């Protein structure tokens, strides 16, 4: 079953259960400074959950474009290392705004997944979790749906901090949230990993496919939970993950949506090994970058634009690693539009603009990439275990290597980055630039010979922002 068919089936299923089919919203959240990019299907309905916005329907279903590359849900570090994480993915969701609650949500999810009329997944391949104290959800799964006790795991609140743990979903530090119940698929014992709740749960054997969130609270800035006007439901299932299940492959990268892109990435980089993880990273990153630009983002030195810049530069560096020293990344826009342009026409409408934006960034970064890599290779050549913070700083400051890009290279070589040293260098630079700035004010042209400091200043403030993003602010 093709991904496009699964997407359609999902929407059809929920339409048949009286849900309004609603279009995906933009990746750039409208009037919501609490998140960087749209990270879940529920984002566009936030105010509906909070009771501020009324819609002519109480049930909705969407296939939502999502990017998780910063803030609370940040999967950038995972891409290339797990079978299941992308920076860009499509989230299939069904929503109840004070209409149905736990029981219907669970019954619908199970019917869609296991009924032969819909996906027909064998029941014994599925496992579920419920929030630790959620007896109601446990009983629905166990008594009504008939999932045996050994396939239901209670997770959460085991550290004494109520709702601080997993199985309690929240879109950001504030906003709608609630306990959840997740559905996992067992890809088989030939793959490393353990069931949810076990020490090996982060492996890729049991892959989470669908999260059913029982939206009950709004978390305010002080962290206090306030009950929502009406208990609601928000669910999210990754299209790429469910496609992997239906197409009987393990990793998301093996599904139909990625084949054409991976082939194009190999062609444009000239890579010899079709299995290279770098090709997966590139195929992943062209999706987030192209969709973000289509939705109005542009590479920049701060904010959302800087996150985009980091993803683009990371992709370019992976191309470089594969031996491609020329510009290639923008050439993947056309193959992406071939595969996803039917579902997302903006890719075709804005194709030239996306290509131009990526090409410009390739040109800018292309000027310093090679020298930066030479520096890094030289420094790491001596069998170092830790990269000095000063070098990481120089790479960011002089060569335009975002700190996460440096960390990505280092991780490949089993080297850690001295982040504290990097931050200290950054701080020193900031102070120096401030002093230099004052000096310039008074001494005028006397400062001119050190103009590169000013370039450094912008780079440094950028890096400081990235650290802030990393820390989830
Ligand atoms: P994981 O634990 O695997 O990181 P999650 O618990 O962070 O997933 P949710 O926030 O519950 O994910 O999002 C709902 C669904 O969206 C997940 O069950 C999964 O199918 C999908 N999903 C989440 N993050 C990603 C991602 N980075 N790439 C692809 N699909 C994703
Ligand atoms: Mg996650
Ligand atoms: Mg999870
Ligand atoms: Mg989850």
Coordinates of C-alpha atoms and ligand atoms in Angstrom, one line a residue:
X1 CA 0.0 0.0 0.0
X2 CA 1.5 3.3 -1.1
X3 CA 2.0 6.1 1.5
X4 CA -0.5 8.3 -0.5
X5 CA -3.1 5.6 -0.2
X6 CA -2.5 5.3 3.6
X7 CA -2.8 9.0 4.0
X8 CA -6.1 8.9 2.1
X9 CA -7.4 5.9 3.9
X10 CA -6.8 7.6 7.2
X11 CA -8.7 10.7 6.2
X12 CA -11.5 8.6 4.7
X13 CA -11.8 6.5 7.9
X14 CA -12.2 9.4 10.1
X15 CA -14.5 11.2 7.6
X16 CA -16.7 8.1 7.8
X17 CA -16.8 8.7 11.6
X18 CA -18.1 12.2 11.1
X19 CA -14.8 14.0 11.2
X20 CA -14.3 17.2 9.2
X21 CA -11.2 16.8 6.9
X22 CA -9.1 19.9 7.5
X23 CA -6.0 20.9 5.4
X24 CA -2.6 20.9 6.9
X25 CA -1.6 24.3 8.3
X26 CA 1.7 26.0 7.5
X27 CA 4.9 24.9 9.2
X28 CA 5.4 28.4 10.4
X29 CA 2.9 28.8 13.3
X30 CA 0.5 31.6 12.9
X31 CA 0.7 34.0 16.0
X32 CA 2.3 31.4 18.3
X33 CA 5.6 32.4 19.7
X34 CA 5.7 29.4 22.0
X35 CA 6.9 27.0 19.3
X36 CA 9.5 27.3 16.5
X37 CA 7.7 25.3 13.8
X38 CA 4.5 23.3 13.7
X39 CA 5.5 20.1 15.6
X40 CA 2.1 18.3 15.7
X41 CA -1.3 18.1 14.2
X42 CA -2.9 19.7 17.2
X43 CA -1.0 23.0 16.8
X44 CA -3.5 24.6 14.5
X45 CA -6.3 23.7 16.9
X46 CA -4.6 24.9 20.1
X47 CA -7.1 27.7 20.6
X48 CA -10.0 25.4 19.9
X49 CA -8.8 23.1 22.7
X50 CA -8.4 26.1 25.0
X51 CA -11.9 27.2 24.2
X52 CA -10.9 30.5 22.6
X53 CA -11.8 29.5 19.1
X54 CA -15.1 27.9 18.0
X55 CA -15.3 25.9 14.8
X56 CA -18.5 24.6 13.1
X57 CA -17.3 21.1 13.8
X58 CA -16.3 19.2 17.0
X59 CA -14.4 16.4 15.2
X60 CA -11.6 16.9 12.7
X61 CA -8.9 14.9 10.9
X62 CA -5.8 16.1 9.2
X63 CA -2.5 15.1 7.6
X64 CA -0.2 17.7 9.0
X65 CA 3.3 18.8 7.9
X66 CA 5.5 18.8 10.9
X67 CA 9.1 19.8 11.6
X68 CA 10.9 18.8 14.8
X69 CA 14.3 20.5 14.7
X70 CA 14.4 22.7 17.7
X71 CA 12.6 23.5 20.9
X72 CA 10.7 21.0 23.0
X73 CA 10.5 18.3 20.3
X74 CA 13.9 18.3 18.6
X75 CA 14.8 15.3 16.5
X76 CA 17.6 16.8 14.5
X77 CA 20.2 14.8 16.4
X78 CA 18.3 11.6 15.8
X79 CA 18.2 11.8 12.0
X80 CA 20.7 9.4 10.5
X81 CA 20.9 7.5 13.7
X82 CA 17.5 6.0 14.2
X83 CA 15.1 4.2 11.8
X84 CA 12.2 6.3 12.8
X85 CA 13.1 10.0 13.1
X86 CA 12.9 12.7 10.5
X87 CA 13.2 16.5 10.8
X88 CA 10.1 16.7 8.5
X89 CA 7.3 14.2 8.6
X90 CA 3.6 14.0 8.1
X91 CA 1.4 13.5 11.1
X92 CA -2.0 11.9 10.6
X93 CA -4.4 13.0 13.3
X94 CA -8.0 12.8 14.6
X95 CA -9.3 15.4 17.0
X96 CA -12.2 15.7 19.3
X97 CA -13.0 19.1 20.7
X98 CA -15.1 18.3 23.7
X99 CA -16.9 15.6 21.7
X100 CA -15.7 12.0 22.3
X101 CA -13.0 11.1 24.8
X102 CA -10.9 8.0 25.7
X103 CA -13.2 5.2 24.8
X104 CA -14.0 6.3 21.2
X105 CA -10.4 7.4 20.5
X106 CA -9.1 4.0 21.5
X107 CA -11.7 2.1 19.6
X108 CA -11.3 4.1 16.5
X109 CA -7.5 3.7 16.5
X110 CA -7.8 0.0 17.0
X111 CA -10.4 -0.4 14.3
X112 CA -8.3 1.6 11.7
X113 CA -5.1 -0.4 12.4
X114 CA -6.5 -3.9 12.7
X115 CA -9.8 -4.1 10.7
X116 CA -9.2 -6.0 7.4
X117 CA -11.3 -3.3 5.8
X118 CA -8.7 -0.7 6.7
X119 CA -5.1 -1.5 7.5
X120 CA -5.5 -5.1 8.7
X121 CA -2.4 -5.2 10.9
X122 CA -2.1 -8.4 12.9
X123 CA -3.1 -7.6 16.5
X124 CA -0.3 -9.7 18.0
X125 CA 2.2 -7.3 16.5
X126 CA 0.9 -4.4 18.5
X127 CA 1.6 -3.2 22.1
X128 CA 0.1 -0.3 23.9
X129 CA 1.0 2.0 26.8
X130 CA -1.2 4.0 29.1
X131 CA -0.4 6.7 31.6
X132 CA 0.7 5.0 34.9
X133 CA -2.4 5.9 36.8
X134 CA -4.9 5.8 34.0
X135 CA -7.0 2.8 34.9
X136 CA -9.8 4.0 32.6
X137 CA -7.7 3.7 29.5
X138 CA -6.2 0.5 30.8
X139 CA -9.6 -1.1 31.2
X140 CA -10.8 0.0 27.7
X141 CA -7.7 -1.6 26.1
X142 CA -7.9 -4.7 28.2
X143 CA -11.6 -5.4 28.7
X144 CA -13.2 -3.8 25.6
X145 CA -10.6 -4.1 23.0
X146 CA -9.2 -7.3 24.4
X147 CA -5.5 -6.5 24.4
X148 CA -3.9 -9.0 26.8
X149 CA -2.4 -7.6 30.0
X150 CA 1.2 -8.5 29.0
X151 CA 0.8 -6.2 26.0
X152 CA -0.3 -3.1 28.0
X153 CA 2.4 -1.1 29.7
X154 CA 1.8 1.5 32.3
X155 CA 4.3 4.4 31.9
X156 CA 4.7 7.7 33.7
X157 CA 4.8 9.4 37.0
X158 CA 7.3 7.1 38.6
X159 CA 9.6 9.9 39.7
X160 CA 7.2 11.5 42.0
X161 CA 6.8 14.6 39.8
X162 CA 3.2 14.5 38.6
X163 CA 3.0 14.6 34.8
X164 CA 6.6 15.2 34.3
X165 CA 7.4 12.1 32.5
X166 CA 6.8 10.3 29.3
X167 CA 3.3 9.4 28.3
X168 CA 2.1 12.8 29.1
X169 CA 2.1 14.9 26.0
X170 CA 2.6 18.6 25.7
X171 CA 3.2 20.7 22.6
X172 CA 5.7 23.0 24.4
X173 CA 6.5 24.3 27.8
X174 CA 3.0 25.8 28.0
X175 CA -0.3 25.0 26.3
X176 CA -2.7 22.1 26.0
X177 CA -1.5 18.8 27.4
X178 CA -2.6 15.5 28.8
X179 CA -1.9 11.9 29.6
X180 CA -1.6 9.7 26.6
X181 CA -1.8 6.1 25.3
X182 CA 0.6 5.0 22.6
X183 CA 0.6 2.2 20.2
X184 CA 3.8 0.4 19.2
X185 CA 4.5 -2.1 16.4
X186 CA 7.0 -4.9 16.9
X187 CA 9.3 -5.1 13.9
X188 CA 10.7 -8.5 15.1
X189 CA 13.4 -9.9 17.3
X190 CA 16.1 -9.6 14.6
X191 CA 16.2 -5.9 15.4
X192 CA 17.7 -4.5 18.6
X193 CA 15.4 -2.9 21.1
X194 CA 12.9 -3.7 23.8
X195 CA 9.2 -3.0 24.6
X196 CA 8.2 0.4 25.9
X197 CA 9.1 0.9 29.5
X198 CA 12.1 -1.5 29.2
X199 CA 15.7 -0.4 29.4
X200 CA 16.1 -1.1 25.6
X201 CA 13.0 0.9 24.6
X202 CA 15.0 3.4 22.6
X203 CA 16.1 0.7 20.2
X204 CA 14.2 0.4 16.9
X205 CA 12.5 -3.0 17.4
X206 CA 9.3 -1.7 19.0
X207 CA 8.4 1.5 17.1
X208 CA 5.8 3.9 18.4
X209 CA 3.4 4.5 15.6
X210 CA 0.5 6.3 17.1
X211 CA 0.0 8.6 20.1
X212 CA -3.5 9.2 21.5
X213 CA -3.5 12.2 23.8
X214 CA -6.3 12.8 26.2
X215 CA -6.2 16.5 26.3
X216 CA -7.3 17.6 29.7
X217 CA -5.1 20.5 30.8
X218 CA -3.6 23.8 29.9
X219 CA -0.1 24.3 31.4
X220 CA 0.5 28.0 32.2
X221 CA 3.9 29.8 32.4
X222 CA 4.3 28.8 36.0
X223 CA 3.9 25.2 35.1
X224 CA 0.5 24.9 36.7
X225 CA -2.1 22.7 35.1
X226 CA -5.6 24.1 34.6
X227 CA -8.4 21.8 33.4
X228 CA -9.5 22.5 29.8
X229 CA -13.1 23.7 29.3
X230 CA -13.9 20.2 28.0
X231 CA -11.9 17.0 27.8
X232 CA -10.7 16.5 24.3
X233 CA -8.7 14.2 22.1
X234 CA -5.6 14.8 20.0
X235 CA -3.9 12.0 18.2
X236 CA -0.9 11.7 15.9
X237 CA 0.4 8.9 13.8
X238 CA 3.6 9.3 11.7
X239 CA 2.7 8.6 8.1
X240 CA 6.3 7.4 7.4
X241 CA 6.2 5.0 10.3
X242 CA 2.9 3.5 9.5
X243 CA 3.9 3.2 5.8
X244 CA 7.0 1.3 6.9
X245 CA 4.7 -1.2 8.7
X246 CA 2.4 -1.5 5.7
X247 CA 5.2 -1.8 3.2
X248 CA 6.8 -4.5 5.4
X249 CA 10.1 -2.6 5.8
X250 CA 11.8 -1.6 9.0
X251 CA 13.2 1.9 8.5
X252 CA 11.2 4.9 7.4
X253 CA 13.9 5.4 4.7
X254 CA 12.9 2.2 3.0
X255 CA 9.3 3.4 2.2
X256 CA 8.1 4.6 -1.2
X257 CA 8.3 8.3 -0.4
X258 CA 12.1 8.0 0.1
X259 CA 13.1 5.8 -2.8
X260 CA 13.1 8.5 -5.5
X261 CA 14.8 11.0 -3.2
X262 CA 17.5 8.6 -2.1
X263 CA 18.3 7.8 -5.7
X264 CA 18.4 11.5 -6.6
X265 CA 20.7 12.2 -3.6
X266 CA 23.0 9.4 -4.7
X267 CA 23.0 10.7 -8.3
X268 CA 23.6 14.4 -7.3
X269 CA 26.3 13.6 -4.7
X270 CA 28.0 10.9 -6.8
X271 CA 28.0 8.7 -3.7
X272 CA 29.2 5.1 -4.3
X273 CA 27.5 3.4 -1.4
X274 CA 23.7 3.5 -1.7
X275 CA 23.4 2.6 2.0
X276 CA 25.4 5.5 3.3
X277 CA 23.6 7.2 6.2
X278 CA 24.6 10.5 4.8
X279 CA 22.2 9.9 1.9
X280 CA 19.4 9.4 4.4
X281 CA 20.3 12.6 6.2
X282 CA 20.3 14.5 2.9
X283 CA 17.0 12.9 1.8
X284 CA 15.5 13.9 5.1
X285 CA 16.9 17.4 5.1
X286 CA 15.7 18.3 1.6
X287 CA 12.2 17.6 2.8
X288 CA 12.3 19.9 5.9
X289 CA 14.3 22.6 4.0
X290 CA 12.1 22.7 1.0
X291 CA 8.8 22.6 2.9
X292 CA 10.0 25.3 5.3
X293 CA 11.0 27.6 2.5
X294 CA 7.8 26.9 0.7
X295 CA 6.0 28.1 3.9
X296 CA 7.9 31.3 4.0
X297 CA 11.1 30.6 6.0
X298 CA 14.5 31.8 4.7
X299 CA 18.0 31.0 6.0
X300 CA 19.0 33.7 8.5
X301 CA 21.2 34.5 11.4
X302 CA 18.6 34.1 14.1
X303 CA 15.3 32.6 15.0
X304 CA 13.5 30.2 12.7
X305 CA 15.7 31.2 9.8
X306 CA 18.8 30.1 11.7
X307 CA 17.3 26.7 12.4
X308 CA 16.7 26.3 8.7
X309 CA 20.3 27.5 7.9
X310 CA 21.6 24.8 10.3
X311 CA 19.7 22.1 8.6
X312 CA 20.8 23.2 5.1
X313 CA 24.4 23.4 6.2
X314 CA 24.2 20.0 7.8
X315 CA 23.0 18.5 4.5
X316 CA 25.7 20.3 2.5
X317 CA 28.3 18.9 4.9
X318 CA 27.0 15.4 4.4
X319 CA 27.2 15.9 0.6
X320 CA 30.8 17.0 1.1
X321 CA 31.5 13.9 3.2
X322 CA 30.3 11.8 0.2
X323 CA 32.8 13.6 -2.0
X324 CA 30.5 16.2 -3.6
X325 CA 32.4 19.5 -3.4
X326 CA 30.1 21.3 -5.8
X327 CA 26.5 22.6 -5.3
X328 CA 24.0 19.7 -5.3
X329 CA 21.4 20.3 -2.6
X330 CA 19.1 22.5 -4.6
X331 CA 19.0 19.9 -7.3
X332 CA 16.9 17.7 -5.0
X333 CA 13.9 20.1 -5.0
X334 CA 12.6 18.8 -8.4
X335 CA 12.7 15.1 -7.3
X336 CA 11.0 16.1 -4.1
X337 CA 8.3 17.9 -6.0
X338 CA 7.8 14.8 -8.2
X339 CA 7.1 12.6 -5.2
X340 CA 5.2 15.0 -2.9
X341 CA 3.8 17.7 -5.2
X342 CA 0.4 16.1 -5.7
X343 CA -0.2 16.1 -1.9
X344 CA 1.4 19.4 -1.4
X345 CA 1.1 21.6 -4.5
X346 CA 3.0 24.5 -2.8
X347 CA 6.2 22.5 -3.7
X348 CA 5.5 22.9 -7.4
X349 CA 4.1 26.5 -7.1
X350 CA 7.2 27.7 -5.2
X351 CA 9.8 25.4 -6.8
X352 CA 12.0 28.1 -8.4
X353 CA 12.0 30.2 -5.2
X354 CA 13.0 27.2 -3.1
X355 CA 15.8 26.3 -5.5
X356 CA 17.1 29.9 -5.5
X357 CA 17.1 30.1 -1.7
X358 CA 19.0 26.8 -1.3
X359 CA 21.5 27.6 -4.1
X360 CA 22.3 30.9 -2.4
X361 CA 22.9 29.2 0.9
X362 CA 25.1 26.6 -0.9
X363 CA 27.1 29.5 -2.4
X364 CA 27.5 31.3 1.0
X365 CA 28.6 28.2 2.9
X366 CA 30.6 26.8 0.0
X367 CA 33.1 29.6 0.6
X368 CA 34.1 28.4 4.1
X369 CA 33.2 24.8 4.2
X370 CA 36.3 23.3 2.8
X371 CA 38.6 25.4 5.0
X372 CA 36.6 24.6 8.0
X373 CA 36.7 20.9 7.3
X374 CA 40.5 21.1 6.8
X375 CA 40.8 22.7 10.1
X376 CA 38.6 20.1 11.8
X377 CA 40.4 17.2 10.1
X378 CA 43.8 18.6 11.2
X379 CA 42.7 19.1 14.8
X380 CA 41.0 15.7 15.0
X381 CA 43.8 13.9 13.1
X382 CA 45.9 13.3 16.2
X383 CA 43.4 10.9 17.8
X384 CA 41.8 13.5 20.0
X385 CA 38.8 12.4 22.2
X386 CA 37.5 15.9 22.9
X387 CA 37.3 18.8 20.6
X388 CA 38.4 22.0 22.3
X389 CA 35.8 24.6 22.8
X390 CA 38.0 27.2 21.2
X391 CA 38.2 25.2 18.0
X392 CA 34.4 24.7 17.9
X393 CA 34.1 28.4 18.5
X394 CA 36.5 29.3 15.7
X395 CA 34.6 27.0 13.3
X396 CA 31.4 28.7 14.2
X397 CA 32.8 32.2 14.2
X398 CA 35.1 32.1 11.2
X399 CA 33.8 29.3 9.0
X400 CA 30.0 29.4 9.6
X401 CA 29.8 25.9 11.1
X402 CA 26.8 25.9 13.4
X403 CA 27.8 24.1 16.7
X404 CA 25.5 21.2 16.0
X405 CA 27.2 20.6 12.6
X406 CA 30.6 20.4 14.3
X407 CA 29.1 18.1 16.9
X408 CA 27.6 15.9 14.1
X409 CA 31.1 15.5 12.5
X410 CA 32.6 14.8 15.9
X411 CA 30.0 12.2 16.8
X412 CA 30.8 10.3 13.5
X413 CA 34.4 10.1 14.8
X414 CA 33.6 9.3 18.4
X415 CA 34.8 12.7 19.6
X416 CA 32.9 14.8 22.0
X417 CA 32.8 18.6 21.9
X418 CA 33.7 20.7 24.9
X419 CA 30.5 22.6 24.9
X420 CA 31.3 24.5 28.1
X421 CA 34.6 25.6 26.6
X422 CA 32.7 26.7 23.4
X423 CA 30.2 28.7 25.5
X424 CA 33.1 30.3 27.4
X425 CA 34.8 31.3 24.1
X426 CA 31.5 32.7 23.0
X427 CA 31.0 34.7 26.1
X428 CA 34.6 36.1 25.9
X429 CA 33.9 37.1 22.3
X430 CA 30.7 38.8 23.2
X431 CA 32.4 40.8 25.9
X432 CA 35.3 41.7 23.5
X433 CA 32.9 42.7 20.8
X434 CA 31.0 44.9 23.2
X435 CA 34.2 46.6 24.2
X436 CA 35.3 46.9 20.6
X437 CA 31.9 48.3 19.7
X438 CA 32.4 51.0 22.3
X439 CA 35.8 51.6 21.1
X440 CA 34.6 52.0 17.6
X441 CA 32.1 54.6 18.7
X442 CA 34.8 56.8 20.1
X443 CA 37.8 56.0 17.9
X444 CA 36.0 55.9 14.6
X445 CA 38.2 54.5 11.8
X446 CA 40.8 53.3 14.2
X447 CA 38.8 50.2 14.6
X448 CA 38.5 49.4 10.9
X449 CA 41.5 47.0 10.8
X450 CA 39.6 44.6 13.1
X451 CA 36.4 44.5 11.1
X452 CA 36.3 40.7 11.2
X453 CA 35.4 41.0 14.8
X454 CA 32.1 42.4 13.8
X455 CA 31.5 39.4 11.5
X456 CA 32.4 37.3 14.6
X457 CA 29.9 39.2 16.7
X458 CA 26.9 38.2 14.5
X459 CA 28.2 34.6 14.3
X460 CA 28.5 34.6 18.1
X461 CA 25.1 35.8 18.8
X462 CA 23.8 33.2 16.4
X463 CA 25.6 30.5 18.2
X464 CA 24.3 31.7 21.6
X465 CA 20.8 31.5 20.1
X466 CA 21.4 28.0 19.0
X467 CA 22.5 27.0 22.4
X468 CA 19.3 28.5 23.7
X469 CA 17.3 26.5 21.1
X470 CA 19.1 23.4 22.3
X471 CA 18.1 24.0 25.8
X472 CA 14.6 24.2 24.7
X473 CA 13.8 27.9 25.1
Ligands
LIG1 P1 9.4 9.0 19.6 O1 9.3 8.6 21.0 O2 9.6 7.9 18.6 O3 10.5 10.1 19.4 P2 7.3 10.9 20.1 O4 6.7 10.2 21.3 O5 8.3 12.0 20.3 O6 8.0 9.7 19.1 P3 4.8 12.1 19.5 O7 5.1 13.5 20.0 O8 4.0 11.2 20.4 O9 6.2 11.3 19.1 O10 4.2 12.3 18.0 C1 3.1 11.4 17.5 C2 3.6 10.5 16.4 O11 4.3 11.2 15.4 C3 4.6 9.4 16.8 O12 3.9 8.4 17.4 C4 5.2 9.1 15.5 O13 4.5 8.2 14.8 C5 5.3 10.4 14.8 N1 6.6 11.1 15.0 C6 7.1 11.7 16.1 N2 8.3 12.3 15.9 C7 8.6 11.9 14.6 C8 9.8 12.1 13.8 N3 10.8 12.8 14.2 N4 9.8 11.6 12.6 C9 8.8 10.8 12.1 N5 7.7 10.6 12.8 C10 7.6 11.1 14.0
LIG2 MG1 10.2 12.1 20.0
LIG3 MG1 7.6 8.5 22.2
LIG4 MG1 4.8 9.8 21.6

